XYZ file of C-alpha atoms in Angstrom:
293
model
C 82.270 93.654 106.245
C 82.506 97.306 107.573
C 84.963 95.895 110.412
C 87.235 94.285 107.631
C 87.381 97.493 105.374
C 88.199 99.672 108.592
C 90.625 97.300 109.932
C 92.405 96.881 106.697
C 92.530 100.747 106.035
C 94.279 101.120 109.425
C 96.793 98.096 108.738
C 97.634 99.622 105.382
C 98.611 102.914 106.988
C 100.455 101.283 109.865
C 102.689 99.059 107.516
C 103.761 102.108 105.321
C 104.239 104.322 108.001
C 106.089 101.707 110.021
C 108.453 101.131 107.437
C 109.243 104.826 106.621
C 109.145 105.934 110.386
C 111.941 103.439 111.095
C 114.283 105.515 108.816
C 112.867 108.721 110.407
C 113.628 107.609 113.891
C 117.178 106.495 113.156
C 117.730 109.751 111.323
C 116.161 111.503 114.433
C 113.531 113.242 112.371
C 110.442 111.557 113.729
C 108.441 114.748 113.809
C 108.766 115.283 110.121
C 105.382 113.523 109.863
C 103.770 115.900 112.115
C 105.247 118.869 110.111
C 104.245 117.483 106.640
C 100.742 116.649 108.093
C 100.078 120.210 108.626
C 102.111 121.873 105.861
C 99.950 120.248 103.233
C 97.281 122.760 104.051
C 98.341 125.593 101.808
C 98.734 123.128 98.901
C 95.408 121.630 99.289
C 93.778 125.170 99.435
C 95.655 126.133 96.275
C 94.540 123.007 94.389
C 91.105 123.304 95.191
C 91.094 126.884 94.360
C 92.410 126.327 90.966
C 90.404 123.520 90.057
C 86.998 124.177 92.186
C 87.110 120.686 92.793
C 87.568 118.083 95.586
C 88.691 115.433 93.262
C 91.653 113.303 94.888
C 94.048 113.957 92.248
C 94.544 117.370 92.210
C 94.134 117.758 95.948
C 96.920 114.987 96.210
C 99.246 116.867 93.743
C 98.812 120.123 95.846
C 99.285 118.319 99.258
C 102.338 116.536 97.786
C 103.769 119.892 96.643
C 103.536 121.334 99.903
C 104.820 118.392 101.680
C 108.042 118.351 99.503
C 108.405 122.079 100.133
C 108.359 121.935 103.855
C 110.966 119.289 103.529
C 113.260 121.519 101.347
C 112.602 124.092 103.951
C 113.773 122.147 106.780
C 116.796 120.683 104.818
C 117.647 124.405 104.063
C 117.373 125.690 107.743
C 119.158 122.643 109.061
C 121.963 122.302 106.540
C 122.476 125.871 105.153
C 121.545 128.083 108.097
C 122.664 125.504 110.718
C 119.603 125.450 112.838
C 118.960 122.448 115.105
C 116.550 119.800 113.627
C 113.686 120.511 115.841
C 113.966 124.236 115.133
C 113.957 123.765 111.548
C 110.732 121.496 111.633
C 109.036 123.876 113.744
C 109.609 126.863 111.794
C 108.988 125.452 108.366
C 105.672 123.893 109.298
C 104.092 126.582 111.432
C 104.912 128.972 108.406
C 103.330 127.031 105.964
C 100.344 125.928 108.251
C 99.581 129.470 108.832
C 99.915 130.374 105.245
C 97.362 127.630 104.770
C 94.871 129.185 107.472
C 95.214 132.684 105.877
C 94.393 131.405 102.477
C 91.279 129.572 103.887
C 90.274 132.752 105.715
C 90.858 135.006 102.672
C 89.082 132.723 99.948
C 86.409 131.580 102.552
C 83.795 132.585 100.186
C 85.218 130.625 97.152
C 86.845 127.690 98.834
C 84.340 125.132 100.697
C 87.047 123.776 102.958
C 88.150 124.154 106.628
C 91.064 122.978 108.262
C 89.224 120.530 110.464
C 87.930 118.648 107.572
C 91.199 118.818 105.617
C 93.359 117.592 108.869
C 90.883 115.104 110.610
C 89.847 112.058 108.664
C 87.385 109.602 109.864
C 88.395 105.991 109.381
C 84.756 104.703 110.093
C 83.665 106.246 107.060
C 86.017 104.713 104.769
C 83.717 101.814 103.991
C 80.996 104.281 103.040
C 83.076 106.194 100.439
C 83.031 105.561 96.712
C 84.050 102.217 95.470
C 86.107 100.709 93.002
C 84.166 98.984 90.369
C 85.332 96.787 87.704
C 82.468 95.607 85.107
C 79.748 94.484 87.790
C 82.028 93.525 90.497
C 82.639 96.101 93.427
C 86.343 95.612 94.961
C 85.747 97.817 97.800
C 86.374 101.377 98.787
C 88.490 103.488 96.410
C 90.214 104.704 99.384
C 91.642 101.241 100.438
C 93.090 100.647 96.975
C 94.903 104.061 97.034
C 96.441 103.011 100.284
C 97.436 99.753 98.928
C 98.915 101.133 95.898
C 100.864 103.410 98.146
C 102.265 100.757 100.418
C 103.211 98.864 97.402
C 105.260 101.755 96.145
C 106.917 102.238 99.374
C 107.843 98.594 99.722
C 109.403 98.970 96.235
C 111.168 102.105 96.635
C 112.794 100.736 99.959
C 113.803 97.479 98.511
C 115.423 99.052 95.171
C 117.327 101.832 97.531
C 117.875 99.878 100.527
C 121.358 99.721 100.938
C 121.786 103.455 99.973
C 119.251 104.215 102.417
C 120.841 102.399 105.178
C 124.335 104.298 104.565
C 123.002 107.675 104.159
C 120.878 107.100 107.428
C 123.628 105.588 109.604
C 126.751 107.417 108.358
C 126.520 110.448 106.178
C 130.273 110.729 106.011
C 130.865 107.430 104.924
C 128.158 107.578 102.273
C 129.655 110.933 100.779
C 132.949 109.383 100.690
C 131.566 106.635 98.561
C 130.212 109.250 96.217
C 126.384 109.158 97.373
C 124.403 112.293 97.189
C 123.220 112.409 100.849
C 120.767 115.081 100.161
C 119.349 113.347 97.292
C 118.428 110.426 99.385
C 117.156 112.531 102.235
C 114.756 113.923 99.700
C 114.089 110.515 98.134
C 112.807 109.315 101.705
C 111.053 112.641 102.382
C 109.114 112.286 99.154
C 107.730 108.970 100.099
C 107.086 110.288 103.902
C 104.969 113.258 102.085
C 102.962 111.018 99.869
C 102.151 108.595 102.345
C 101.179 111.247 105.004
C 98.981 112.792 102.185
C 97.100 109.732 101.045
C 96.771 108.565 104.632
C 95.590 111.319 106.823
C 92.333 111.891 104.856
C 91.285 108.382 105.961
C 92.603 108.190 109.430
C 93.485 111.725 110.525
C 96.552 113.530 110.987
C 97.156 112.349 114.572
C 96.984 108.643 113.802
C 99.385 108.974 110.945
C 101.904 110.479 113.248
C 101.263 107.877 115.868
C 102.082 105.211 113.183
C 105.134 106.995 112.072
C 106.735 107.483 115.334
C 105.315 104.834 117.667
C 105.752 101.364 116.405
C 109.133 102.192 115.330
C 110.141 103.593 118.665
C 108.865 100.633 120.384
C 110.776 98.213 118.171
C 113.895 100.386 118.666
C 113.518 99.276 122.532
C 114.002 95.407 121.626
C 116.268 94.920 118.662
C 119.866 95.847 117.532
C 119.522 95.024 113.960
C 117.585 97.276 111.617
C 116.020 94.438 109.490
C 114.414 93.251 112.832
C 113.358 96.938 113.880
C 111.310 97.197 110.306
C 109.723 93.917 110.874
C 108.927 94.560 114.595
C 107.621 98.114 113.857
C 104.995 96.616 111.222
C 104.091 93.852 113.792
C 103.441 96.561 116.422
C 101.660 98.814 113.971
C 99.252 96.076 112.692
C 98.577 94.588 115.958
C 97.740 98.188 117.219
C 95.057 98.413 114.532
C 93.372 95.355 115.466
C 93.472 95.646 119.106
C 92.521 99.568 119.087
C 89.700 99.041 116.639
C 87.866 96.440 118.856
C 88.789 98.414 122.124
C 87.059 101.327 120.293
C 83.988 99.221 119.584
C 84.044 97.940 123.189
C 84.039 101.394 124.648
C 81.957 103.094 121.724
C 84.762 105.491 121.335
C 86.930 106.904 118.597
C 88.797 104.398 116.528
C 91.596 106.642 115.702
C 91.991 107.709 119.385
C 91.933 104.023 120.612
C 94.443 102.861 118.089
C 96.762 105.654 119.139
C 96.333 104.829 123.012
C 96.999 101.184 122.263
C 100.409 102.419 120.144
C 101.201 104.281 123.455
C 100.494 101.443 125.663
C 102.510 99.011 123.863
C 105.464 101.551 124.001
C 104.975 101.739 127.803
C 104.661 97.981 128.467
C 107.752 97.086 126.151
C 109.700 99.822 128.101
C 108.703 98.734 131.505
C 109.619 95.060 130.462
C 113.165 96.133 128.989
C 113.959 98.413 132.028
C 112.970 95.483 134.262
C 115.197 93.026 132.451
C 118.006 95.732 132.354
C 117.825 95.952 136.204
C 117.901 92.070 136.462
C 121.044 92.020 133.988
C 119.265 89.925 131.585
C 119.880 92.464 128.498
C 121.654 95.348 127.671
C 120.555 98.123 125.311
C 123.043 99.398 122.589
C 123.607 103.165 122.081
C 123.116 102.647 118.228
C 121.868 100.195 115.975
C 124.610 98.635 113.639
C 124.188 98.895 109.848
C 122.832 95.569 108.801
């Protein structure tokens, strides 16, 4: 039963991340997930200092606020200051992350937190956490239900705004000509990334969240020319990596998060090699950019 909850946790995170990561890949903002996972630290510390509680909700609010703040910084530096995207991401998240470290060091006597416990979750411990109880019935770990609720929200948010997200992702000029607020839909997407990153990294760790956001969509990008197929393949790669990575970790008696991330990397390497082999054999051609579909 412990295997089931651990694998289900990874699959829920993989699916949410694959959906959002596919948009990030096409917007050339894949490392935003990395930025958010580090930039949430000051929000978590301030929320804990104000409430003196490790309850999930105030911590989630503080972390989500920091996640949106780093998104605003990235947007400002990129659009207003005209810095390159990677430079905007680097400056924004290192600034907020350093503030978080300073806050922890300054309030170390009042805040029982450290950056390691905040940034690195332990997926193997999810099944040992508090459970959702309805009447006399136990429905499993609370964290699994939080991740499931987040996945439902992500799917609903993408389905309801699919065409607007597609247009603003592939052609900002065309979107602006249609009267769409490109910046607003950028924040819409980043809000989803922020919340998903925050609710996920406490369970699976920051490294695995980043791996799920970037790896499966990047692998899917190698084998398809349609965005809907890219979403589907990214989910398949993410969920299969969760299953194979878990049993690989059990087999070697190693880190589950590390094994899943390694499988994600292996998937990319194998698919890349196959595509390159077929291209040399003249069997396939890789488009420069996916068409809107």
